[in-house]
Amino acid sequence: VVFVIAFGAFMVNPTNWRPFAPSGFGGVMSGAAIVFFAFIGFDAVSTTAEETKNPQRDLPIGMIGSLIICTVLYVLMAGVLTGIKKYTVYLGDSAAVATAFASKPWAQALVSAGALAGLTSVLLVFQLGQPRIFMAMGRDGLLPQYFSRLHPRYRTPYVTTIWTGVVVGGVAMLTDIGSLADLTNIGTLFAFVLVCCGVIVLRRTDPARPRPFRVPFVPVFPLFGVLFCFALMLSLPLETWGRFFVWLAIGLFIYFLYSVRHSKLRHGIDVGPTEDQPPPIIKT
């Protein structure tokens, strides 16, 4: 990414930036809703709190710092790419960065190799969060206890990691990546909306609950989060909303069929470990 920005800056033709926003504000919002996929990996860092030595200090620094750095890099890279060639050249192109350097074969080969390594590492990060969410759900009883098993030595949720990899690999093999990206975006945005609302509700219903991480300026910050996330959701295609409601219905079916009767927290049972207290090892 740094190479593309530094080297590509000398190839920029400013006339390619005119008009700067050809689709207007609506196009900007639609683009933001789609490119939101690039920011999903950051929230996965929060699911590793139990594996962090000092989560109260390390997680905010890691998440906010990486968000700032990557956002600046994203903006600079998008500016360079659209400055090298007209944005219409990249429409429907799955290798836009390599296309931008088509006139320089050595740079194109270097960029392609870097993209391959970068995509691989990003996919691994995407796989990091979901197993730990399943582990927390299994610990509470929302899923069978089988999903909360930890590795006896590494203390990581190895069972859910394996199953997540198998299922994701199968779905990726049979499904269009564009449709999956949009569905992932709307699902993640909806989850963020629920989290923001949950912060407001819990501050009133359970004010004495231990909070290793405390959001400032409640309820202003959470309300802004709800507003911005919902605005991006509205910018996604209608077919994405249809798929979202189907998957939401499946999730609600599982919840009311199994989870609602087995949830320990719902029945007032202390689920034990929190972010600042390591979970016990479940022997298999």
PDB file of N, CA and C in Angstrom, residues 67-166:
ATOM      1  N   LEU A  67      -7.140   1.959  13.158  1.00  0.00           N
ATOM      2  CA  LEU A  67      -8.212   2.587  12.379  1.00  0.00           C
ATOM      3  C   LEU A  67      -7.737   3.889  11.746  1.00  0.00           C
ATOM      4  N   ILE A  68      -7.050   4.711  12.523  1.00  0.00           N
ATOM      5  CA  ILE A  68      -6.566   5.998  11.999  1.00  0.00           C
ATOM      6  C   ILE A  68      -5.553   5.778  10.886  1.00  0.00           C
ATOM      7  N   ILE A  69      -4.582   4.902  11.140  1.00  0.00           N
ATOM      8  CA  ILE A  69      -3.533   4.656  10.142  1.00  0.00           C
ATOM      9  C   ILE A  69      -4.126   4.103   8.853  1.00  0.00           C
ATOM     10  N   CYS A  70      -4.979   3.093   8.978  1.00  0.00           N
ATOM     11  CA  CYS A  70      -5.536   2.453   7.791  1.00  0.00           C
ATOM     12  C   CYS A  70      -6.489   3.376   7.035  1.00  0.00           C
ATOM     13  N   THR A  71      -7.250   4.197   7.744  1.00  0.00           N
ATOM     14  CA  THR A  71      -8.148   5.122   7.060  1.00  0.00           C
ATOM     15  C   THR A  71      -7.363   6.120   6.216  1.00  0.00           C
ATOM     16  N   VAL A  72      -6.284   6.648   6.773  1.00  0.00           N
ATOM     17  CA  VAL A  72      -5.432   7.566   6.010  1.00  0.00           C
ATOM     18  C   VAL A  72      -4.852   6.866   4.783  1.00  0.00           C
ATOM     19  N   LEU A  73      -4.389   5.628   4.961  1.00  0.00           N
ATOM     20  CA  LEU A  73      -3.837   4.879   3.831  1.00  0.00           C
ATOM     21  C   LEU A  73      -4.900   4.580   2.781  1.00  0.00           C
ATOM     22  N   TYR A  74      -6.112   4.222   3.223  1.00  0.00           N
ATOM     23  CA  TYR A  74      -7.203   3.940   2.288  1.00  0.00           C
ATOM     24  C   TYR A  74      -7.506   5.168   1.425  1.00  0.00           C
ATOM     25  N   VAL A  75      -7.617   6.332   2.066  1.00  0.00           N
ATOM     26  CA  VAL A  75      -7.963   7.556   1.347  1.00  0.00           C
ATOM     27  C   VAL A  75      -6.866   7.927   0.356  1.00  0.00           C
ATOM     28  N   LEU A  76      -5.610   7.865   0.791  1.00  0.00           N
ATOM     29  CA  LEU A  76      -4.495   8.196  -0.092  1.00  0.00           C
ATOM     30  C   LEU A  76      -4.418   7.228  -1.272  1.00  0.00           C
ATOM     31  N   MET A  77      -4.639   5.938  -1.001  1.00  0.00           N
ATOM     32  CA  MET A  77      -4.553   4.946  -2.076  1.00  0.00           C
ATOM     33  C   MET A  77      -5.679   5.148  -3.088  1.00  0.00           C
ATOM     34  N   ALA A  78      -6.897   5.407  -2.608  1.00  0.00           N
ATOM     35  CA  ALA A  78      -8.012   5.660  -3.514  1.00  0.00           C
ATOM     36  C   ALA A  78      -7.749   6.907  -4.351  1.00  0.00           C
ATOM     37  N   GLY A  79      -7.181   7.936  -3.726  1.00  0.00           N
ATOM     38  CA  GLY A  79      -6.864   9.153  -4.466  1.00  0.00           C
ATOM     39  C   GLY A  79      -5.826   8.914  -5.546  1.00  0.00           C
ATOM     40  N   VAL A  80      -4.800   8.132  -5.233  1.00  0.00           N
ATOM     41  CA  VAL A  80      -3.756   7.837  -6.215  1.00  0.00           C
ATOM     42  C   VAL A  80      -4.301   7.006  -7.372  1.00  0.00           C
ATOM     43  N   LEU A  81      -5.073   5.970  -7.065  1.00  0.00           N
ATOM     44  CA  LEU A  81      -5.592   5.098  -8.119  1.00  0.00           C
ATOM     45  C   LEU A  81      -6.499   5.851  -9.080  1.00  0.00           C
ATOM     46  N   THR A  82      -7.395   6.678  -8.531  1.00  0.00           N
ATOM     47  CA  THR A  82      -8.303   7.430  -9.401  1.00  0.00           C
ATOM     48  C   THR A  82      -7.600   8.596 -10.082  1.00  0.00           C
ATOM     49  N   GLY A  83      -6.412   8.941  -9.615  1.00  0.00           N
ATOM     50  CA  GLY A  83      -5.621   9.969 -10.278  1.00  0.00           C
ATOM     51  C   GLY A  83      -4.787   9.408 -11.411  1.00  0.00           C
ATOM     52  N   ILE A  84      -4.380   8.142 -11.286  1.00  0.00           N
ATOM     53  CA  ILE A  84      -3.597   7.509 -12.348  1.00  0.00           C
ATOM     54  C   ILE A  84      -4.458   7.240 -13.575  1.00  0.00           C
ATOM     55  N   LYS A  85      -5.652   6.689 -13.346  1.00  0.00           N
ATOM     56  CA  LYS A  85      -6.581   6.400 -14.432  1.00  0.00           C
ATOM     57  C   LYS A  85      -7.973   6.882 -14.049  1.00  0.00           C
ATOM     58  N   LYS A  86      -8.794   7.158 -15.049  1.00  0.00           N
ATOM     59  CA  LYS A  86     -10.176   7.558 -14.806  1.00  0.00           C
ATOM     60  C   LYS A  86     -10.899   6.451 -14.060  1.00  0.00           C
ATOM     61  N   TYR A  87     -11.772   6.839 -13.112  1.00  0.00           N
ATOM     62  CA  TYR A  87     -12.425   5.842 -12.265  1.00  0.00           C
ATOM     63  C   TYR A  87     -13.223   4.825 -13.063  1.00  0.00           C
ATOM     64  N   THR A  88     -13.705   5.194 -14.255  1.00  0.00           N
ATOM     65  CA  THR A  88     -14.493   4.266 -15.070  1.00  0.00           C
ATOM     66  C   THR A  88     -13.685   3.067 -15.532  1.00  0.00           C
ATOM     67  N   VAL A  89     -12.364   3.207 -15.572  1.00  0.00           N
ATOM     68  CA  VAL A  89     -11.508   2.091 -15.989  1.00  0.00           C
ATOM     69  C   VAL A  89     -11.590   0.942 -14.997  1.00  0.00           C
ATOM     70  N   TYR A  90     -11.836   1.262 -13.729  1.00  0.00           N
ATOM     71  CA  TYR A  90     -11.811   0.245 -12.678  1.00  0.00           C
ATOM     72  C   TYR A  90     -13.165  -0.427 -12.450  1.00  0.00           C
ATOM     73  N   LEU A  91     -14.228   0.044 -13.083  1.00  0.00           N
ATOM     74  CA  LEU A  91     -15.554  -0.510 -12.836  1.00  0.00           C
ATOM     75  C   LEU A  91     -15.589  -1.992 -13.197  1.00  0.00           C
ATOM     76  N   GLY A  92     -15.955  -2.827 -12.228  1.00  0.00           N
ATOM     77  CA  GLY A  92     -16.022  -4.263 -12.466  1.00  0.00           C
ATOM     78  C   GLY A  92     -14.679  -4.958 -12.494  1.00  0.00           C
ATOM     79  N   ASP A  93     -13.602  -4.227 -12.211  1.00  0.00           N
ATOM     80  CA  ASP A  93     -12.255  -4.807 -12.231  1.00  0.00           C
ATOM     81  C   ASP A  93     -11.922  -5.357 -10.848  1.00  0.00           C
ATOM     82  N   SER A  94     -11.637  -6.653 -10.765  1.00  0.00           N
ATOM     83  CA  SER A  94     -11.314  -7.277  -9.478  1.00  0.00           C
ATOM     84  C   SER A  94      -9.851  -7.086  -9.087  1.00  0.00           C
ATOM     85  N   ALA A  95      -9.048  -6.517  -9.976  1.00  0.00           N
ATOM     86  CA  ALA A  95      -7.627  -6.279  -9.679  1.00  0.00           C
ATOM     87  C   ALA A  95      -7.271  -4.853 -10.077  1.00  0.00           C
ATOM     88  N   ALA A  96      -7.981  -3.902  -9.464  1.00  0.00           N
ATOM     89  CA  ALA A  96      -7.855  -2.504  -9.866  1.00  0.00           C
ATOM     90  C   ALA A  96      -6.452  -1.956  -9.649  1.00  0.00           C
ATOM     91  N   VAL A  97      -5.809  -2.356  -8.570  1.00  0.00           N
ATOM     92  CA  VAL A  97      -4.478  -1.820  -8.272  1.00  0.00           C
ATOM     93  C   VAL A  97      -3.470  -2.278  -9.327  1.00  0.00           C
ATOM     94  N   ALA A  98      -3.549  -3.548  -9.706  1.00  0.00           N
ATOM     95  CA  ALA A  98      -2.659  -4.048 -10.749  1.00  0.00           C
ATOM     96  C   ALA A  98      -2.955  -3.362 -12.080  1.00  0.00           C
ATOM     97  N   THR A  99      -4.217  -3.094 -12.358  1.00  0.00           N
ATOM     98  CA  THR A  99      -4.596  -2.413 -13.597  1.00  0.00           C
ATOM     99  C   THR A  99      -3.998  -1.016 -13.669  1.00  0.00           C
ATOM    100  N   ALA A 100      -3.939  -0.338 -12.535  1.00  0.00           N
ATOM    101  CA  ALA A 100      -3.400   1.015 -12.502  1.00  0.00           C
ATOM    102  C   ALA A 100      -1.939   1.050 -12.926  1.00  0.00           C
ATOM    103  N   PHE A 101      -1.216  -0.046 -12.698  1.00  0.00           N
ATOM    104  CA  PHE A 101       0.219  -0.089 -13.020  1.00  0.00           C
ATOM    105  C   PHE A 101       0.492  -0.961 -14.239  1.00  0.00           C
ATOM    106  N   ALA A 102      -0.504  -1.105 -15.112  1.00  0.00           N
ATOM    107  CA  ALA A 102      -0.349  -1.956 -16.298  1.00  0.00           C
ATOM    108  C   ALA A 102       0.770  -1.467 -17.208  1.00  0.00           C
ATOM    109  N   SER A 103       1.053  -0.165 -17.188  1.00  0.00           N
ATOM    110  CA  SER A 103       2.106   0.376 -18.059  1.00  0.00           C
ATOM    111  C   SER A 103       3.504   0.089 -17.535  1.00  0.00           C
ATOM    112  N   LYS A 104       3.598  -0.405 -16.305  1.00  0.00           N
ATOM    113  CA  LYS A 104       4.901  -0.714 -15.705  1.00  0.00           C
ATOM    114  C   LYS A 104       4.855  -2.144 -15.177  1.00  0.00           C
ATOM    115  N   PRO A 105       5.217  -3.129 -16.001  1.00  0.00           N
ATOM    116  CA  PRO A 105       5.059  -4.545 -15.640  1.00  0.00           C
ATOM    117  C   PRO A 105       5.752  -4.940 -14.345  1.00  0.00           C
ATOM    118  N   TRP A 106       6.938  -4.389 -14.070  1.00  0.00           N
ATOM    119  CA  TRP A 106       7.632  -4.772 -12.841  1.00  0.00           C
ATOM    120  C   TRP A 106       6.860  -4.297 -11.609  1.00  0.00           C
ATOM    121  N   ALA A 107       6.302  -3.087 -11.694  1.00  0.00           N
ATOM    122  CA  ALA A 107       5.501  -2.570 -10.572  1.00  0.00           C
ATOM    123  C   ALA A 107       4.202  -3.356 -10.440  1.00  0.00           C
ATOM    124  N   GLN A 108       3.602  -3.736 -11.554  1.00  0.00           N
ATOM    125  CA  GLN A 108       2.363  -4.514 -11.524  1.00  0.00           C
ATOM    126  C   GLN A 108       2.596  -5.869 -10.853  1.00  0.00           C
ATOM    127  N   ALA A 109       3.741  -6.517 -11.161  1.00  0.00           N
ATOM    128  CA  ALA A 109       4.055  -7.803 -10.540  1.00  0.00           C
ATOM    129  C   ALA A 109       4.281  -7.654  -9.044  1.00  0.00           C
ATOM    130  N   LEU A 110       4.960  -6.580  -8.646  1.00  0.00           N
ATOM    131  CA  LEU A 110       5.222  -6.342  -7.229  1.00  0.00           C
ATOM    132  C   LEU A 110       3.925  -6.079  -6.472  1.00  0.00           C
ATOM    133  N   VAL A 111       3.055  -5.278  -7.062  1.00  0.00           N
ATOM    134  CA  VAL A 111       1.785  -4.956  -6.425  1.00  0.00           C
ATOM    135  C   VAL A 111       0.905  -6.207  -6.313  1.00  0.00           C
ATOM    136  N   SER A 112       0.889  -7.038  -7.339  1.00  0.00           N
ATOM    137  CA  SER A 112       0.073  -8.251  -7.315  1.00  0.00           C
ATOM    138  C   SER A 112       0.539  -9.202  -6.212  1.00  0.00           C
ATOM    139  N   ALA A 113       1.867  -9.338  -6.066  1.00  0.00           N
ATOM    140  CA  ALA A 113       2.398 -10.196  -4.998  1.00  0.00           C
ATOM    141  C   ALA A 113       2.037  -9.641  -3.623  1.00  0.00           C
ATOM    142  N   GLY A 114       2.141  -8.331  -3.471  1.00  0.00           N
ATOM    143  CA  GLY A 114       1.776  -7.713  -2.195  1.00  0.00           C
ATOM    144  C   GLY A 114       0.299  -7.852  -1.887  1.00  0.00           C
ATOM    145  N   ALA A 115      -0.537  -7.736  -2.930  1.00  0.00           N
ATOM    146  CA  ALA A 115      -1.983  -7.880  -2.733  1.00  0.00           C
ATOM    147  C   ALA A 115      -2.329  -9.293  -2.292  1.00  0.00           C
ATOM    148  N   LEU A 116      -1.667 -10.284  -2.878  1.00  0.00           N
ATOM    149  CA  LEU A 116      -1.920 -11.675  -2.503  1.00  0.00           C
ATOM    150  C   LEU A 116      -1.574 -11.912  -1.037  1.00  0.00           C
ATOM    151  N   ALA A 117      -0.421 -11.398  -0.594  1.00  0.00           N
ATOM    152  CA  ALA A 117      -0.031 -11.551   0.810  1.00  0.00           C
ATOM    153  C   ALA A 117      -0.970 -10.786   1.730  1.00  0.00           C
ATOM    154  N   GLY A 118      -1.377  -9.586   1.307  1.00  0.00           N
ATOM    155  CA  GLY A 118      -2.269  -8.786   2.135  1.00  0.00           C
ATOM    156  C   GLY A 118      -3.649  -9.409   2.282  1.00  0.00           C
ATOM    157  N   LEU A 119      -4.204  -9.919   1.186  1.00  0.00           N
ATOM    158  CA  LEU A 119      -5.521 -10.550   1.245  1.00  0.00           C
ATOM    159  C   LEU A 119      -5.505 -11.777   2.157  1.00  0.00           C
ATOM    160  N   THR A 120      -4.420 -12.542   2.084  1.00  0.00           N
ATOM    161  CA  THR A 120      -4.322 -13.737   2.935  1.00  0.00           C
ATOM    162  C   THR A 120      -4.356 -13.371   4.408  1.00  0.00           C
ATOM    163  N   SER A 121      -3.595 -12.352   4.795  1.00  0.00           N
ATOM    164  CA  SER A 121      -3.561 -11.950   6.205  1.00  0.00           C
ATOM    165  C   SER A 121      -4.899 -11.372   6.645  1.00  0.00           C
ATOM    166  N   VAL A 122      -5.574 -10.633   5.752  1.00  0.00           N
ATOM    167  CA  VAL A 122      -6.878 -10.052   6.094  1.00  0.00           C
ATOM    168  C   VAL A 122      -7.910 -11.151   6.318  1.00  0.00           C
ATOM    169  N   LEU A 123      -7.887 -12.174   5.470  1.00  0.00           N
ATOM    170  CA  LEU A 123      -8.835 -13.281   5.628  1.00  0.00           C
ATOM    171  C   LEU A 123      -8.634 -13.992   6.966  1.00  0.00           C
ATOM    172  N   LEU A 124      -7.397 -14.107   7.398  1.00  0.00           N
ATOM    173  CA  LEU A 124      -7.128 -14.738   8.693  1.00  0.00           C
ATOM    174  C   LEU A 124      -7.707 -13.901   9.831  1.00  0.00           C
ATOM    175  N   VAL A 125      -7.609 -12.563   9.711  1.00  0.00           N
ATOM    176  CA  VAL A 125      -8.178 -11.696  10.741  1.00  0.00           C
ATOM    177  C   VAL A 125      -9.702 -11.823  10.766  1.00  0.00           C
ATOM    178  N   PHE A 126     -10.312 -11.901   9.574  1.00  0.00           N
ATOM    179  CA  PHE A 126     -11.767 -12.078   9.515  1.00  0.00           C
ATOM    180  C   PHE A 126     -12.185 -13.358  10.217  1.00  0.00           C
ATOM    181  N   GLN A 127     -11.330 -14.376  10.166  1.00  0.00           N
ATOM    182  CA  GLN A 127     -11.652 -15.656  10.793  1.00  0.00           C
ATOM    183  C   GLN A 127     -11.409 -15.646  12.288  1.00  0.00           C
ATOM    184  N   LEU A 128     -10.822 -14.575  12.801  1.00  0.00           N
ATOM    185  CA  LEU A 128     -10.444 -14.533  14.214  1.00  0.00           C
ATOM    186  C   LEU A 128     -11.629 -14.266  15.134  1.00  0.00           C
ATOM    187  N   GLY A 129     -12.538 -13.392  14.730  1.00  0.00           N
ATOM    188  CA  GLY A 129     -13.595 -12.945  15.630  1.00  0.00           C
ATOM    189  C   GLY A 129     -14.734 -13.922  15.803  1.00  0.00           C
ATOM    190  N   GLN A 130     -15.212 -14.517  14.710  1.00  0.00           N
ATOM    191  CA  GLN A 130     -16.404 -15.351  14.784  1.00  0.00           C
ATOM    192  C   GLN A 130     -16.274 -16.538  15.740  1.00  0.00           C
ATOM    193  N   PRO A 131     -15.159 -17.284  15.740  1.00  0.00           N
ATOM    194  CA  PRO A 131     -15.042 -18.400  16.702  1.00  0.00           C
ATOM    195  C   PRO A 131     -15.164 -17.950  18.149  1.00  0.00           C
ATOM    196  N   ARG A 132     -14.670 -16.766  18.465  1.00  0.00           N
ATOM    197  CA  ARG A 132     -14.723 -16.283  19.840  1.00  0.00           C
ATOM    198  C   ARG A 132     -16.123 -15.808  20.206  1.00  0.00           C
ATOM    199  N   ILE A 133     -16.871 -15.335  19.209  1.00  0.00           N
ATOM    200  CA  ILE A 133     -18.283 -15.002  19.462  1.00  0.00           C
ATOM    201  C   ILE A 133     -19.072 -16.272  19.746  1.00  0.00           C
ATOM    202  N   PHE A 134     -18.831 -17.322  18.961  1.00  0.00           N
ATOM    203  CA  PHE A 134     -19.488 -18.602  19.213  1.00  0.00           C
ATOM    204  C   PHE A 134     -19.119 -19.139  20.593  1.00  0.00           C
ATOM    205  N   MET A 135     -17.854 -18.954  20.991  1.00  0.00           N
ATOM    206  CA  MET A 135     -17.398 -19.420  22.302  1.00  0.00           C
ATOM    207  C   MET A 135     -18.172 -18.715  23.419  1.00  0.00           C
ATOM    208  N   ALA A 136     -18.320 -17.388  23.296  1.00  0.00           N
ATOM    209  CA  ALA A 136     -19.053 -16.635  24.317  1.00  0.00           C
ATOM    210  C   ALA A 136     -20.520 -17.045  24.347  1.00  0.00           C
ATOM    211  N   MET A 137     -21.100 -17.307  23.180  1.00  0.00           N
ATOM    212  CA  MET A 137     -22.497 -17.741  23.129  1.00  0.00           C
ATOM    213  C   MET A 137     -22.664 -19.122  23.750  1.00  0.00           C
ATOM    214  N   GLY A 138     -21.698 -20.007  23.492  1.00  0.00           N
ATOM    215  CA  GLY A 138     -21.755 -21.334  24.093  1.00  0.00           C
ATOM    216  C   GLY A 138     -21.578 -21.294  25.596  1.00  0.00           C
ATOM    217  N   ARG A 139     -20.759 -20.375  26.080  1.00  0.00           N
ATOM    218  CA  ARG A 139     -20.531 -20.242  27.515  1.00  0.00           C
ATOM    219  C   ARG A 139     -21.806 -19.815  28.237  1.00  0.00           C
ATOM    220  N   ASP A 140     -22.579 -18.955  27.584  1.00  0.00           N
ATOM    221  CA  ASP A 140     -23.811 -18.474  28.194  1.00  0.00           C
ATOM    222  C   ASP A 140     -24.968 -19.455  28.023  1.00  0.00           C
ATOM    223  N   GLY A 141     -24.848 -20.371  27.053  1.00  0.00           N
ATOM    224  CA  GLY A 141     -25.929 -21.307  26.806  1.00  0.00           C
ATOM    225  C   GLY A 141     -26.739 -21.003  25.570  1.00  0.00           C
ATOM    226  N   LEU A 142     -26.420 -19.901  24.868  1.00  0.00           N
ATOM    227  CA  LEU A 142     -27.127 -19.585  23.639  1.00  0.00           C
ATOM    228  C   LEU A 142     -26.880 -20.645  22.567  1.00  0.00           C
ATOM    229  N   LEU A 143     -25.721 -21.289  22.652  1.00  0.00           N
ATOM    230  CA  LEU A 143     -25.387 -22.439  21.816  1.00  0.00           C
ATOM    231  C   LEU A 143     -24.967 -23.579  22.741  1.00  0.00           C
ATOM    232  N   PRO A 144     -24.966 -24.808  22.266  1.00  0.00           N
ATOM    233  CA  PRO A 144     -24.523 -25.920  23.113  1.00  0.00           C
ATOM    234  C   PRO A 144     -23.113 -25.706  23.665  1.00  0.00           C
ATOM    235  N   GLN A 145     -22.846 -26.281  24.839  1.00  0.00           N
ATOM    236  CA  GLN A 145     -21.558 -26.110  25.510  1.00  0.00           C
ATOM    237  C   GLN A 145     -20.385 -26.590  24.662  1.00  0.00           C
ATOM    238  N   TYR A 146     -20.667 -27.428  23.707  1.00  0.00           N
ATOM    239  CA  TYR A 146     -19.631 -27.918  22.786  1.00  0.00           C
ATOM    240  C   TYR A 146     -18.873 -26.764  22.138  1.00  0.00           C
ATOM    241  N   PHE A 147     -19.566 -25.664  21.880  1.00  0.00           N
ATOM    242  CA  PHE A 147     -18.958 -24.530  21.186  1.00  0.00           C
ATOM    243  C   PHE A 147     -18.096 -23.666  22.105  1.00  0.00           C
ATOM    244  N   SER A 148     -18.120 -23.908  23.393  1.00  0.00           N
ATOM    245  CA  SER A 148     -17.326 -23.094  24.319  1.00  0.00           C
ATOM    246  C   SER A 148     -16.036 -23.783  24.745  1.00  0.00           C
ATOM    247  N   ARG A 149     -15.728 -24.921  24.151  1.00  0.00           N
ATOM    248  CA  ARG A 149     -14.517 -25.645  24.533  1.00  0.00           C
ATOM    249  C   ARG A 149     -13.262 -24.866  24.158  1.00  0.00           C
ATOM    250  N   LEU A 150     -12.288 -24.886  25.074  1.00  0.00           N
ATOM    251  CA  LEU A 150     -11.003 -24.240  24.842  1.00  0.00           C
ATOM    252  C   LEU A 150      -9.916 -25.297  24.710  1.00  0.00           C
ATOM    253  N   HIS A 151      -8.903 -24.954  23.956  1.00  0.00           N
ATOM    254  CA  HIS A 151      -7.774 -25.871  23.804  1.00  0.00           C
ATOM    255  C   HIS A 151      -7.057 -25.995  25.148  1.00  0.00           C
ATOM    256  N   PRO A 152      -6.742 -27.209  25.596  1.00  0.00           N
ATOM    257  CA  PRO A 152      -6.146 -27.382  26.933  1.00  0.00           C
ATOM    258  C   PRO A 152      -4.802 -26.696  27.100  1.00  0.00           C
ATOM    259  N   ARG A 153      -4.087 -26.456  25.998  1.00  0.00           N
ATOM    260  CA  ARG A 153      -2.768 -25.832  26.123  1.00  0.00           C
ATOM    261  C   ARG A 153      -2.784 -24.361  25.713  1.00  0.00           C
ATOM    262  N   TYR A 154      -3.381 -24.058  24.568  1.00  0.00           N
ATOM    263  CA  TYR A 154      -3.327 -22.699  24.029  1.00  0.00           C
ATOM    264  C   TYR A 154      -4.475 -21.813  24.495  1.00  0.00           C
ATOM    265  N   ARG A 155      -5.486 -22.416  25.143  1.00  0.00           N
ATOM    266  CA  ARG A 155      -6.612 -21.675  25.703  1.00  0.00           C
ATOM    267  C   ARG A 155      -7.321 -20.831  24.635  1.00  0.00           C
ATOM    268  N   THR A 156      -7.444 -21.369  23.461  1.00  0.00           N
ATOM    269  CA  THR A 156      -8.153 -20.718  22.361  1.00  0.00           C
ATOM    270  C   THR A 156      -9.333 -21.595  21.944  1.00  0.00           C
ATOM    271  N   PRO A 157     -10.384 -21.001  21.377  1.00  0.00           N
ATOM    272  CA  PRO A 157     -11.574 -21.776  20.980  1.00  0.00           C
ATOM    273  C   PRO A 157     -11.336 -22.565  19.697  1.00  0.00           C
ATOM    274  N   TYR A 158     -10.640 -23.670  19.818  1.00  0.00           N
ATOM    275  CA  TYR A 158     -10.217 -24.416  18.635  1.00  0.00           C
ATOM    276  C   TYR A 158     -11.381 -25.112  17.932  1.00  0.00           C
ATOM    277  N   VAL A 159     -12.398 -25.537  18.680  1.00  0.00           N
ATOM    278  CA  VAL A 159     -13.534 -26.225  18.058  1.00  0.00           C
ATOM    279  C   VAL A 159     -14.278 -25.274  17.113  1.00  0.00           C
ATOM    280  N   THR A 160     -14.614 -24.089  17.605  1.00  0.00           N
ATOM    281  CA  THR A 160     -15.346 -23.138  16.767  1.00  0.00           C
ATOM    282  C   THR A 160     -14.463 -22.587  15.642  1.00  0.00           C
ATOM    283  N   THR A 161     -13.155 -22.517  15.872  1.00  0.00           N
ATOM    284  CA  THR A 161     -12.254 -22.070  14.811  1.00  0.00           C
ATOM    285  C   THR A 161     -12.279 -23.042  13.635  1.00  0.00           C
ATOM    286  N   ILE A 162     -12.243 -24.339  13.938  1.00  0.00           N
ATOM    287  CA  ILE A 162     -12.269 -25.354  12.873  1.00  0.00           C
ATOM    288  C   ILE A 162     -13.593 -25.306  12.113  1.00  0.00           C
ATOM    289  N   TRP A 163     -14.702 -25.274  12.847  1.00  0.00           N
ATOM    290  CA  TRP A 163     -16.012 -25.287  12.199  1.00  0.00           C
ATOM    291  C   TRP A 163     -16.256 -24.012  11.397  1.00  0.00           C
ATOM    292  N   THR A 164     -15.797 -22.868  11.916  1.00  0.00           N
ATOM    293  CA  THR A 164     -15.944 -21.620  11.169  1.00  0.00           C
ATOM    294  C   THR A 164     -15.182 -21.688   9.855  1.00  0.00           C
ATOM    295  N   GLY A 165     -13.961 -22.219   9.897  1.00  0.00           N
ATOM    296  CA  GLY A 165     -13.174 -22.352   8.670  1.00  0.00           C
ATOM    297  C   GLY A 165     -13.839 -23.254   7.647  1.00  0.00           C
ATOM    298  N   VAL A 166     -14.399 -24.356   8.101  1.00  0.00           N
ATOM    299  CA  VAL A 166     -15.059 -25.298   7.184  1.00  0.00           C
ATOM    300  C   VAL A 166     -16.284 -24.659   6.531  1.00  0.00           C
TER     301      VAL A 166
END
